[in-house]
Amino acid sequence: MTTATPDAEIITPVDQAGVAAAIRASHDARQPIFSVGGRTSFDDVSVAPRASRLLDLTEMSQVVDYTPRDMTIVVEAGVCMADLAATLAAERQQLPIDEPCVAKATIGGVAATNWTGPRRLGCGTMRDYVIGIHAVDGRGVAFKGGGRVVKNVAGYDFCKLLTGSLGTLGVITRLALRVKPLPECFATVVADCPELAVAETILERLVRLDATPATVDLLVGSTWHETAGGSPDARPHPSALLAVRAEGTEAEVQWMAERVQYEFWQGGAAGAQRLSDSDADRLWSQQVEFADRGATSTHDQAALVIKVAVPPSAVTATIADLRLHDSTCTIQAHAASGIIVARLANFAGEDISRVLVGKLRPMAVHHGGSLVVLASQLEGLTPLIVWGGRTDATVLMERIKHQFDPHGILNPGRFVY
Ligand SMILES: Cc1cc2nc3c(=O)[nH]c(=O)nc-3n(C[C@H](O)[C@H](O)[C@H](O)COP(=O)(O)OP(=O)(O)OC[C@H]3O[C@@H](n4cnc5c(N)ncnc54)[C@H](O)[C@@H]3O)c2cc1C
């Protein structure tokens, strides 16, 4: 994992010129420099050498321009997600990206990781909201893409290229974001599925709904039942909890809640109910913070947190295989998006090659998908183990990386290069 050396030099610029100067100095000295925001995922898994030079963006935390009427906002990269949410909520607006540690995470870090939470289905990913970007490349040269208005991208779309690039192509200094209205209300309806096969039947029915819910999560593991106001699930086989969140006007939410409960019963659910607002809030905060590697209010610290991406139709089969490898692992699947996050408690260093590389990744590929390591405290992880093997695309990405960062000083080891 990337950790700062005890004597790491921490540079905290207050503007883009300061960022450029710091990177230029690293470029000329061929010295690695690591961009950080709230550090909620910085030291997760990457195998970079110990960071001796950190570029901390948290001092750049201004709202540059906000005209609620235009449904866009321009912010500096160090703005923390909680402050951004508060600024938008005051105008009944939101950036519907759910981040585990909102009080610490910065918008620059969320963009750099293209983090998406449980509302990926109904609200999309961070890439859908970044409409303008200012950044500094690995030579210390500032560049920008997109703009303040939606659909203002000519030529290569730097917004999409930098979103998800983990700070390896450039350091983001400013973002123009599209925002959405806050929903009038929301509801969460849950179904108790005695078997994964029942969950599969219900998921097939939910795909045919006339409207798209915000979230369709398939939750496996005893702790989830407790969170949803149920009793701990002591059944031997992996039963599952389906949680569907509807957001919108009162009428829309009422319609969706009734329709989903009907589909639950038709699909063979053992129990279905609309949660009380307090139970819904409790479950929601668990759904949002599930990927946080640390211990959460209901989940113990995980030895390994993985993210598997498969076609939605392969979600329940993949979960069944995951539970075969570790019947105690806890799982959250954004089922209609094919994203599965699993926390494995019983995972040791010697399991890295035997289980992770030898079994879990081939299993994901078998189901038509891929697997990345989100977080682990285990030593011995390499970029190839974390992100998966090199592909033809990796060679192309390395060429692009070289154009943006010829000396490879931006976050070395943070990705497959
Ligand atoms: C692999 C992975 C594991 C995660 N694990 C957790 C977790 O355990 N707990 C949790 O709460 N959230 C986790 N997340 C979500 C994560 O918190 C957010 O995606 C986001 O990183 C939070 O922003 P931050 O400011 O804390 O970023 P940091 O953790 O400081 O940085 C995250 C990454 O973004 C880069 N970066 C940060 N700021 C910039 C910038 N301005 N320009 C360019 N690059 C930048 C960093 O170099 C680093 O690679 C994880 C995300 C990923 C991708």
Tab-separated table of C-alpha atoms and ligand atoms in Angstrom:
chain	number	residue	atom	x	y	z
A	1	MET	CA	0.000	0.000	0.000
A	2	THR	CA	1.079	3.538	-0.647
A	3	THR	CA	2.021	5.231	2.560
A	4	ALA	CA	3.789	8.504	3.054
A	5	THR	CA	7.330	8.191	4.406
A	6	PRO	CA	7.529	9.677	7.907
A	7	ASP	CA	9.578	12.546	6.532
A	8	ALA	CA	7.415	12.938	3.445
A	9	GLU	CA	7.416	16.428	2.016
A	10	ILE	CA	3.808	17.659	1.938
A	11	ILE	CA	3.141	20.498	-0.491
A	12	THR	CA	-0.184	22.285	-0.056
A	13	PRO	CA	-0.738	24.664	-2.961
A	14	VAL	CA	-3.485	27.287	-2.804
A	15	ASP	CA	-3.903	27.668	-6.560
A	16	GLN	CA	-3.153	26.077	-9.937
A	17	ALA	CA	0.112	27.987	-10.310
A	18	GLY	CA	1.309	26.378	-7.069
A	19	VAL	CA	0.335	22.924	-8.344
A	20	ALA	CA	2.196	23.543	-11.624
A	21	ALA	CA	5.329	24.754	-9.826
A	22	ALA	CA	5.397	21.675	-7.554
A	23	ILE	CA	4.995	19.279	-10.465
A	24	ARG	CA	7.569	21.119	-12.587
A	25	ALA	CA	10.090	20.757	-9.747
A	26	SER	CA	9.339	17.015	-9.517
A	27	HIS	CA	9.565	16.692	-13.292
A	28	ASP	CA	12.965	18.378	-13.435
A	29	ALA	CA	14.215	16.266	-10.489
A	30	ARG	CA	12.517	13.113	-11.848
A	31	GLN	CA	11.062	12.693	-8.366
A	32	PRO	CA	7.680	10.948	-7.898
A	33	ILE	CA	4.856	13.156	-6.607
A	34	PHE	CA	1.538	11.842	-5.268
A	35	SER	CA	-1.651	13.915	-5.382
A	36	VAL	CA	-3.951	13.509	-2.384
A	37	GLY	CA	-7.269	14.852	-1.248
A	38	GLY	CA	-9.035	13.360	1.786
A	39	ARG	CA	-6.856	10.227	1.624
A	40	THR	CA	-9.910	7.997	2.036
A	41	SER	CA	-8.629	5.615	-0.621
A	42	PHE	CA	-5.096	6.850	-1.170
A	43	ASP	CA	-3.359	4.201	0.870
A	44	ASP	CA	-5.690	1.407	-0.081
A	45	VAL	CA	-3.925	-1.068	-2.192
A	46	SER	CA	-1.572	0.423	-4.657
A	47	VAL	CA	1.894	-0.844	-4.564
A	48	ALA	CA	3.630	2.419	-5.201
A	49	PRO	CA	6.926	3.027	-3.531
A	50	ARG	CA	6.537	4.882	-0.307
A	51	ALA	CA	5.409	8.390	-1.103
A	52	SER	CA	8.066	10.937	-0.194
A	53	ARG	CA	6.454	13.913	-1.900
A	54	LEU	CA	2.730	14.547	-1.484
A	55	LEU	CA	0.717	17.204	-3.276
A	56	ASP	CA	-2.202	17.935	-0.948
A	57	LEU	CA	-5.079	19.661	-2.731
A	58	THR	CA	-7.281	20.286	0.314
A	59	GLU	CA	-6.358	23.967	0.555
A	60	MET	CA	-7.922	24.518	-2.864
A	61	SER	CA	-11.498	24.281	-1.610
A	62	GLN	CA	-13.402	27.203	-3.119
A	63	VAL	CA	-16.737	27.170	-4.925
A	64	VAL	CA	-15.680	29.148	-8.006
A	65	ASP	CA	-19.060	29.705	-9.635
A	66	TYR	CA	-22.592	28.477	-8.861
A	67	THR	CA	-25.744	29.541	-10.698
A	68	PRO	CA	-28.478	27.140	-9.502
A	69	ARG	CA	-30.642	28.163	-12.484
A	70	ASP	CA	-28.029	26.628	-14.840
A	71	MET	CA	-27.873	23.321	-12.889
A	72	THR	CA	-24.064	23.510	-12.959
A	73	ILE	CA	-21.398	24.379	-10.388
A	74	VAL	CA	-17.666	25.048	-10.727
A	75	VAL	CA	-15.491	24.047	-7.764
A	76	GLU	CA	-11.837	23.669	-6.890
A	77	ALA	CA	-10.630	20.052	-6.599
A	78	GLY	CA	-10.090	20.178	-2.844
A	79	VAL	CA	-13.718	20.871	-1.957
A	80	CYS	CA	-14.887	18.130	0.393
A	81	MET	CA	-17.951	16.167	-0.617
A	82	ALA	CA	-19.937	17.108	2.523
A	83	ASP	CA	-19.421	20.848	1.917
A	84	LEU	CA	-20.377	20.470	-1.733
A	85	ALA	CA	-23.546	18.580	-0.761
A	86	ALA	CA	-24.472	21.309	1.747
A	87	THR	CA	-23.941	24.105	-0.816
A	88	LEU	CA	-26.129	22.305	-3.354
A	89	ALA	CA	-28.805	21.244	-0.829
A	90	ALA	CA	-29.348	24.888	0.128
A	91	GLU	CA	-30.680	25.283	-3.435
A	92	ARG	CA	-32.494	21.896	-3.337
A	93	GLN	CA	-29.887	20.413	-5.711
A	94	GLN	CA	-27.434	17.505	-5.504
A	95	LEU	CA	-24.506	15.674	-7.094
A	96	PRO	CA	-25.950	12.138	-6.786
A	97	ILE	CA	-22.615	10.358	-6.167
A	98	ASP	CA	-22.539	8.558	-2.799
A	99	GLU	CA	-19.134	8.507	-1.202
A	100	PRO	CA	-18.351	6.440	1.925
A	101	CYS	CA	-16.484	9.178	3.813
A	102	VAL	CA	-18.161	12.423	2.688
A	103	ALA	CA	-16.638	14.449	5.508
A	104	LYS	CA	-13.119	13.723	4.240
A	105	ALA	CA	-13.311	12.808	0.558
A	106	THR	CA	-12.691	15.598	-1.949
A	107	ILE	CA	-14.402	16.135	-5.289
A	108	GLY	CA	-10.991	15.876	-7.007
A	109	GLY	CA	-10.387	12.449	-5.429
A	110	VAL	CA	-13.884	11.232	-6.293
A	111	ALA	CA	-13.362	12.350	-9.902
A	112	ALA	CA	-9.876	10.821	-10.049
A	113	THR	CA	-11.283	7.448	-8.936
A	114	ASN	CA	-14.599	7.827	-10.838
A	115	TRP	CA	-16.212	6.607	-7.644
A	116	THR	CA	-19.834	5.600	-7.968
A	117	GLY	CA	-22.081	4.542	-5.114
A	118	PRO	CA	-25.347	2.539	-4.970
A	119	ARG	CA	-27.297	5.087	-7.100
A	120	ARG	CA	-25.258	4.217	-10.166
A	121	LEU	CA	-28.357	2.649	-11.780
A	122	GLY	CA	-30.699	5.609	-11.493
A	123	CYS	CA	-28.185	8.456	-11.452
A	124	GLY	CA	-25.101	7.302	-13.454
A	125	THR	CA	-21.410	7.658	-12.641
A	126	MET	CA	-19.115	10.580	-11.907
A	127	ARG	CA	-18.194	10.671	-15.613
A	128	ASP	CA	-21.767	11.721	-16.372
A	129	TYR	CA	-21.418	14.852	-14.201
A	130	VAL	CA	-17.981	16.207	-15.088
A	131	ILE	CA	-18.558	18.723	-17.902
A	132	GLY	CA	-15.397	20.820	-17.491
A	133	ILE	CA	-11.943	20.176	-16.048
A	134	HIS	CA	-8.738	22.110	-15.323
A	135	ALA	CA	-5.586	20.104	-14.600
A	136	VAL	CA	-1.793	20.120	-14.667
A	137	ASP	CA	0.128	17.387	-16.502
A	138	GLY	CA	3.348	15.629	-15.492
A	139	ARG	CA	5.521	18.404	-16.968
A	140	GLY	CA	3.771	21.049	-14.886
A	141	VAL	CA	1.799	22.373	-17.857
A	142	ALA	CA	-1.796	23.431	-17.188
A	143	PHE	CA	-4.546	22.317	-19.591
A	144	LYS	CA	-8.313	22.219	-19.599
A	145	GLY	CA	-11.236	20.528	-21.304
A	146	GLY	CA	-14.965	21.003	-21.558
A	147	GLY	CA	-16.617	24.028	-19.990
A	148	ARG	CA	-19.315	25.462	-17.771
A	149	VAL	CA	-22.195	24.489	-19.987
A	150	VAL	CA	-23.385	20.981	-20.795
A	151	LYS	CA	-22.233	19.541	-24.161
A	152	ASN	CA	-19.271	21.890	-24.582
A	153	VAL	CA	-16.662	19.305	-25.567
A	154	ALA	CA	-14.803	19.650	-28.897
A	155	GLY	CA	-11.966	17.218	-29.757
A	156	TYR	CA	-10.735	14.695	-27.195
A	157	ASP	CA	-12.904	14.596	-24.072
A	158	PHE	CA	-10.372	15.339	-21.292
A	159	CYS	CA	-13.220	15.283	-18.761
A	160	LYS	CA	-13.854	11.602	-19.430
A	161	LEU	CA	-10.149	10.776	-19.846
A	162	LEU	CA	-9.094	12.253	-16.501
A	163	THR	CA	-12.127	10.975	-14.584
A	164	GLY	CA	-11.021	7.607	-13.275
A	165	SER	CA	-7.334	8.089	-14.178
A	166	LEU	CA	-6.295	7.920	-10.491
A	167	GLY	CA	-4.144	11.055	-10.763
A	168	THR	CA	-1.742	9.305	-13.159
A	169	LEU	CA	-2.306	11.613	-16.183
A	170	GLY	CA	-2.658	14.953	-14.422
A	171	VAL	CA	-3.585	16.656	-11.183
A	172	ILE	CA	-7.143	18.009	-11.291
A	173	THR	CA	-7.378	21.564	-9.969
A	174	ARG	CA	-10.918	22.562	-10.889
A	175	LEU	CA	-14.158	20.838	-12.004
A	176	ALA	CA	-17.348	22.055	-13.668
A	177	LEU	CA	-20.170	19.727	-12.666
A	178	ARG	CA	-23.705	19.145	-13.848
A	179	VAL	CA	-26.049	18.831	-10.844
A	180	LYS	CA	-29.563	17.448	-10.328
A	181	PRO	CA	-32.596	18.521	-8.301
A	182	LEU	CA	-32.910	16.906	-4.869
A	183	PRO	CA	-35.768	14.383	-4.984
A	184	GLU	CA	-38.987	15.334	-3.150
A	185	CYS	CA	-38.902	12.031	-1.290
A	186	PHE	CA	-37.587	8.487	-1.394
A	187	ALA	CA	-38.575	5.049	-0.231
A	188	THR	CA	-36.770	1.754	0.263
A	189	VAL	CA	-38.562	-1.542	-0.198
A	190	VAL	CA	-36.818	-4.773	0.761
A	191	ALA	CA	-37.451	-8.402	-0.021
A	192	ASP	CA	-36.167	-11.401	1.820
A	193	CYS	CA	-35.022	-13.976	-0.754
A	194	PRO	CA	-34.618	-17.465	0.769
A	195	GLU	CA	-32.487	-18.552	-2.193
A	196	LEU	CA	-30.330	-16.706	-4.718
A	197	ALA	CA	-32.555	-18.296	-7.373
A	198	VAL	CA	-35.497	-16.302	-6.017
A	199	ALA	CA	-33.421	-13.127	-6.188
A	200	GLU	CA	-32.612	-13.960	-9.820
A	201	THR	CA	-36.303	-14.378	-10.666
A	202	ILE	CA	-37.164	-11.056	-9.054
A	203	LEU	CA	-34.266	-9.250	-10.752
A	204	GLU	CA	-35.533	-10.461	-14.129
A	205	ARG	CA	-38.945	-8.983	-13.266
A	206	LEU	CA	-37.510	-5.671	-12.044
A	207	VAL	CA	-35.663	-5.131	-15.335
A	208	ARG	CA	-39.084	-4.909	-17.015
A	209	LEU	CA	-40.406	-2.117	-14.766
A	210	ASP	CA	-41.717	0.947	-16.684
A	211	ALA	CA	-39.391	3.228	-14.735
A	212	THR	CA	-35.868	2.824	-13.322
A	213	PRO	CA	-35.369	2.814	-9.567
A	214	ALA	CA	-32.406	4.756	-8.137
A	215	THR	CA	-30.892	1.578	-6.678
A	216	VAL	CA	-31.379	-2.167	-6.965
A	217	ASP	CA	-28.990	-3.721	-4.458
A	218	LEU	CA	-28.640	-7.429	-3.722
A	219	LEU	CA	-27.203	-7.805	-0.216
A	220	VAL	CA	-25.772	-11.117	1.015
A	221	GLY	CA	-24.463	-11.814	4.478
A	222	SER	CA	-26.041	-12.048	7.907
A	223	THR	CA	-25.332	-8.456	8.919
A	224	TRP	CA	-27.569	-7.029	6.206
A	225	HIS	CA	-30.722	-8.581	7.626
A	226	GLU	CA	-30.059	-6.944	10.997
A	227	THR	CA	-29.495	-3.576	9.323
A	228	ALA	CA	-32.800	-3.802	7.492
A	229	GLY	CA	-34.636	-4.184	10.802
A	230	GLY	CA	-34.782	-8.024	10.483
A	231	SER	CA	-33.302	-10.668	12.785
A	232	PRO	CA	-29.806	-12.050	12.055
A	233	ASP	CA	-29.991	-14.557	9.222
A	234	ALA	CA	-28.862	-17.869	10.679
A	235	ARG	CA	-29.853	-19.906	7.635
A	236	PRO	CA	-26.977	-22.091	6.332
A	237	HIS	CA	-27.400	-21.258	2.650
A	238	PRO	CA	-26.782	-17.793	1.261
A	239	SER	CA	-30.138	-16.044	1.458
A	240	ALA	CA	-30.261	-12.530	0.172
A	241	LEU	CA	-31.911	-9.221	0.811
A	242	LEU	CA	-33.068	-7.200	-2.194
A	243	ALA	CA	-33.216	-3.471	-1.485
A	244	VAL	CA	-34.790	-1.155	-4.046
A	245	ARG	CA	-34.626	2.580	-3.494
A	246	ALA	CA	-37.084	4.844	-5.313
A	247	GLU	CA	-36.578	8.607	-5.502
A	248	GLY	CA	-38.783	11.332	-6.976
A	249	THR	CA	-42.107	13.005	-6.340
A	250	GLU	CA	-44.457	11.520	-3.749
A	251	ALA	CA	-46.659	10.055	-6.496
A	252	GLU	CA	-43.697	8.527	-8.358
A	253	VAL	CA	-42.237	6.990	-5.210
A	254	GLN	CA	-45.630	5.639	-4.099
A	255	TRP	CA	-46.158	4.058	-7.540
A	256	MET	CA	-42.660	2.532	-7.622
A	257	ALA	CA	-42.884	1.187	-4.053
A	258	GLU	CA	-46.179	-0.571	-4.789
A	259	ARG	CA	-44.974	-1.954	-8.147
A	260	VAL	CA	-41.734	-3.290	-6.694
A	261	GLN	CA	-43.510	-4.959	-3.767
A	262	TYR	CA	-45.879	-6.603	-6.266
A	263	GLU	CA	-42.883	-7.900	-8.268
A	264	PHE	CA	-41.254	-9.142	-5.054
A	265	TRP	CA	-44.287	-11.251	-4.149
A	266	GLN	CA	-44.766	-12.468	-7.728
A	267	GLY	CA	-41.099	-13.432	-7.797
A	268	GLY	CA	-41.359	-15.619	-4.682
A	269	ALA	CA	-39.974	-13.361	-1.954
A	270	ALA	CA	-40.357	-14.761	1.559
A	271	GLY	CA	-41.108	-11.295	2.891
A	272	ALA	CA	-41.404	-7.815	1.414
A	273	GLN	CA	-41.939	-4.487	3.068
A	274	ARG	CA	-41.508	-0.753	2.654
A	275	LEU	CA	-39.031	0.273	5.352
A	276	SER	CA	-39.787	3.030	7.825
A	277	ASP	CA	-37.786	6.193	7.096
A	278	SER	CA	-35.449	5.500	10.041
A	279	ASP	CA	-34.778	1.894	8.971
A	280	ALA	CA	-34.363	3.083	5.375
A	281	ASP	CA	-31.824	5.716	6.470
A	282	ARG	CA	-29.915	3.151	8.540
A	283	LEU	CA	-29.749	0.682	5.672
A	284	TRP	CA	-28.828	3.456	3.221
A	285	SER	CA	-25.838	4.622	5.219
A	286	GLN	CA	-24.641	1.027	5.317
A	287	GLN	CA	-25.084	0.660	1.577
A	288	VAL	CA	-23.076	3.863	0.987
A	289	GLU	CA	-20.170	3.022	3.293
A	290	PHE	CA	-19.944	-0.726	2.556
A	291	ALA	CA	-16.839	-0.352	0.323
A	292	ASP	CA	-14.968	1.538	3.010
A	293	ARG	CA	-12.133	-0.790	3.914
A	294	GLY	CA	-12.229	0.206	7.531
A	295	ALA	CA	-14.711	-1.312	9.971
A	296	THR	CA	-18.169	0.193	9.470
A	297	SER	CA	-20.951	0.317	12.071
A	298	THR	CA	-22.056	-3.195	11.056
A	299	HIS	CA	-19.143	-4.711	9.148
A	300	ASP	CA	-15.776	-5.698	10.620
A	301	GLN	CA	-12.514	-4.512	9.065
A	302	ALA	CA	-12.024	-6.540	5.911
A	303	ALA	CA	-8.754	-8.268	5.063
A	304	LEU	CA	-9.633	-7.833	1.417
A	305	VAL	CA	-12.281	-5.800	-0.423
A	306	ILE	CA	-12.774	-6.687	-4.090
A	307	LYS	CA	-14.956	-5.262	-6.840
A	308	VAL	CA	-16.191	-7.617	-9.552
A	309	ALA	CA	-17.873	-6.275	-12.700
A	310	VAL	CA	-20.001	-8.788	-14.667
A	311	PRO	CA	-23.045	-8.615	-16.963
A	312	PRO	CA	-26.161	-8.072	-14.751
A	313	SER	CA	-27.478	-11.484	-15.825
A	314	ALA	CA	-24.404	-13.125	-14.216
A	315	VAL	CA	-24.672	-11.398	-10.820
A	316	THR	CA	-26.370	-14.140	-8.795
A	317	ALA	CA	-24.185	-16.892	-10.299
A	318	THR	CA	-21.053	-14.879	-9.467
A	319	ILE	CA	-22.266	-14.318	-5.897
A	320	ALA	CA	-22.900	-18.056	-5.511
A	321	ASP	CA	-19.325	-18.765	-6.642
A	322	LEU	CA	-17.892	-16.090	-4.330
A	323	ARG	CA	-19.727	-17.635	-1.378
A	324	LEU	CA	-18.365	-21.044	-2.386
A	325	HIS	CA	-14.855	-19.627	-1.885
A	326	ASP	CA	-15.745	-17.837	1.348
A	327	SER	CA	-19.145	-18.597	2.899
A	328	THR	CA	-18.597	-15.819	5.442
A	329	CYS	CA	-17.886	-13.005	2.958
A	330	THR	CA	-20.358	-10.123	2.942
A	331	ILE	CA	-21.566	-8.848	-0.408
A	332	GLN	CA	-23.263	-5.783	-1.868
A	333	ALA	CA	-24.199	-6.050	-5.532
A	334	HIS	CA	-25.529	-3.119	-7.541
A	335	ALA	CA	-27.403	-5.907	-9.261
A	336	ALA	CA	-28.886	-4.066	-12.241
A	337	SER	CA	-25.446	-2.553	-13.021
A	338	GLY	CA	-23.447	-5.805	-12.608
A	339	ILE	CA	-21.141	-4.370	-9.905
A	340	ILE	CA	-20.370	-6.665	-6.939
A	341	VAL	CA	-18.360	-5.510	-3.908
A	342	ALA	CA	-17.278	-8.273	-1.512
A	343	ARG	CA	-15.590	-7.945	1.890
A	344	LEU	CA	-13.541	-11.022	2.745
A	345	ALA	CA	-12.631	-11.265	6.407
A	346	ASN	CA	-10.780	-14.585	6.299
A	347	PHE	CA	-8.062	-13.790	3.772
A	348	ALA	CA	-4.329	-14.099	4.423
A	349	GLY	CA	-1.182	-13.278	2.471
A	350	GLU	CA	-0.756	-16.841	1.231
A	351	ASP	CA	-4.240	-16.654	-0.306
A	352	ILE	CA	-3.208	-13.898	-2.734
A	353	SER	CA	-1.844	-16.161	-5.460
A	354	ARG	CA	-3.755	-19.353	-4.542
A	355	VAL	CA	-7.241	-17.814	-4.142
A	356	LEU	CA	-7.304	-14.257	-5.545
A	357	VAL	CA	-5.186	-14.850	-8.666
A	358	GLY	CA	-5.790	-18.615	-8.912
A	359	LYS	CA	-9.532	-18.768	-8.323
A	360	LEU	CA	-11.427	-15.500	-7.844
A	361	ARG	CA	-10.152	-13.593	-10.895
A	362	PRO	CA	-10.618	-16.612	-13.258
A	363	MET	CA	-14.117	-16.978	-11.793
A	364	ALA	CA	-14.921	-13.345	-12.660
A	365	VAL	CA	-13.544	-13.823	-16.181
A	366	HIS	CA	-15.589	-17.028	-16.507
A	367	HIS	CA	-18.726	-14.966	-15.814
A	368	GLY	CA	-17.731	-12.515	-18.544
A	369	GLY	CA	-16.264	-9.895	-16.248
A	370	SER	CA	-13.259	-8.594	-14.336
A	371	LEU	CA	-12.042	-8.196	-10.754
A	372	VAL	CA	-10.053	-5.419	-9.059
A	373	VAL	CA	-8.849	-5.162	-5.488
A	374	LEU	CA	-10.435	-2.130	-3.797
A	375	ALA	CA	-8.658	-2.379	-0.500
A	376	SER	CA	-6.365	-4.663	1.449
A	377	GLN	CA	-3.839	-4.398	4.226
A	378	LEU	CA	-1.933	-7.418	2.959
A	379	GLU	CA	1.663	-7.006	1.801
A	380	GLY	CA	2.762	-8.491	-1.527
A	381	LEU	CA	0.150	-6.999	-3.822
A	382	THR	CA	1.416	-5.901	-7.218
A	383	PRO	CA	-0.333	-3.628	-9.771
A	384	LEU	CA	-1.062	-6.709	-11.877
A	385	ILE	CA	-2.707	-8.437	-8.904
A	386	VAL	CA	-4.675	-5.322	-7.971
A	387	TRP	CA	-5.875	-4.378	-11.457
A	388	GLY	CA	-5.539	-7.654	-13.406
A	389	GLY	CA	-3.234	-8.604	-16.292
A	390	ARG	CA	-1.919	-6.344	-19.006
A	391	THR	CA	-4.063	-6.156	-22.132
A	392	ASP	CA	-3.596	-4.557	-25.546
A	393	ALA	CA	-5.317	-1.531	-24.049
A	394	THR	CA	-2.566	-1.302	-21.404
A	395	VAL	CA	0.060	-0.648	-24.076
A	396	LEU	CA	-2.106	2.150	-25.541
A	397	MET	CA	-2.696	3.572	-22.062
A	398	GLU	CA	1.049	3.578	-21.425
A	399	ARG	CA	1.568	5.631	-24.585
A	400	ILE	CA	-1.103	8.110	-23.486
A	401	LYS	CA	0.455	8.197	-19.987
A	402	HIS	CA	3.836	8.968	-21.555
A	403	GLN	CA	2.374	11.940	-23.444
A	404	PHE	CA	0.898	13.414	-20.253
A	405	ASP	CA	3.736	12.416	-17.918
A	406	PRO	CA	6.975	11.690	-19.822
A	407	HIS	CA	9.039	11.016	-16.677
A	408	GLY	CA	6.348	8.916	-14.987
A	409	ILE	CA	6.396	11.044	-11.825
A	410	LEU	CA	2.603	11.269	-11.225
A	411	ASN	CA	1.460	8.564	-8.793
A	412	PRO	CA	3.832	5.801	-9.973
A	413	GLY	CA	2.511	2.299	-9.102
A	414	ARG	CA	-1.041	3.576	-8.726
A	415	PHE	CA	-2.170	1.742	-11.855
A	416	VAL	CA	-1.054	-1.004	-14.225
A	417	TYR	CA	1.594	1.036	-16.051
B	1	LIG	C1	-9.540	1.447	-5.130
B	1	LIG	C2	-10.482	2.281	-4.279
B	1	LIG	C3	-10.645	2.000	-2.954
B	1	LIG	C4	-11.492	2.792	-2.190
B	1	LIG	N1	-11.569	2.524	-0.863
B	1	LIG	C5	-12.283	3.363	-0.112
B	1	LIG	C6	-12.312	3.167	1.282
B	1	LIG	O1	-11.746	2.234	1.803
B	1	LIG	N2	-13.009	4.053	2.027
B	1	LIG	C7	-13.649	5.116	1.464
B	1	LIG	O2	-14.244	5.904	2.176
B	1	LIG	N3	-13.653	5.329	0.133
B	1	LIG	C8	-12.982	4.468	-0.646
B	1	LIG	N4	-12.986	4.654	-1.978
B	1	LIG	C9	-13.740	5.759	-2.521
B	1	LIG	C10	-12.824	6.965	-2.464
B	1	LIG	O3	-12.926	7.436	-1.255
B	1	LIG	C11	-13.201	7.984	-3.407
B	1	LIG	O4	-13.257	7.386	-4.600
B	1	LIG	C12	-12.231	9.140	-3.474
B	1	LIG	O5	-10.999	8.660	-3.705
B	1	LIG	C13	-12.226	9.969	-2.292
B	1	LIG	O6	-11.520	11.142	-2.469
B	1	LIG	P1	-10.268	11.535	-1.581
B	1	LIG	O7	-10.189	13.014	-1.641
B	1	LIG	O8	-10.297	10.918	-0.255
B	1	LIG	O9	-9.119	10.896	-2.455
B	1	LIG	P2	-7.663	10.262	-1.951
B	1	LIG	O10	-7.955	9.046	-1.208
B	1	LIG	O11	-6.849	11.348	-1.341
B	1	LIG	O12	-7.093	9.939	-3.399
B	1	LIG	C14	-7.678	8.920	-4.168
B	1	LIG	C15	-6.978	8.868	-5.506
B	1	LIG	O13	-7.272	10.041	-6.242
B	1	LIG	C16	-6.061	10.759	-6.562
B	1	LIG	N5	-6.382	12.178	-6.398
B	1	LIG	C17	-6.845	12.800	-5.290
B	1	LIG	N6	-7.050	14.107	-5.565
B	1	LIG	C18	-6.706	14.301	-6.883
B	1	LIG	C19	-6.689	15.423	-7.787
B	1	LIG	N7	-7.086	16.632	-7.387
B	1	LIG	N8	-6.263	15.236	-9.048
B	1	LIG	C20	-5.861	14.013	-9.481
B	1	LIG	N9	-5.853	12.905	-8.680
B	1	LIG	C21	-6.267	13.057	-7.409
B	1	LIG	C22	-5.027	10.245	-5.564
B	1	LIG	O14	-3.731	10.350	-6.085
B	1	LIG	C23	-5.455	8.811	-5.410
B	1	LIG	O15	-4.980	8.053	-6.494
B	1	LIG	C24	-12.183	3.860	-2.767
B	1	LIG	C25	-12.030	4.135	-4.126
B	1	LIG	C26	-11.198	3.346	-4.864
B	1	LIG	C27	-11.053	3.620	-6.319
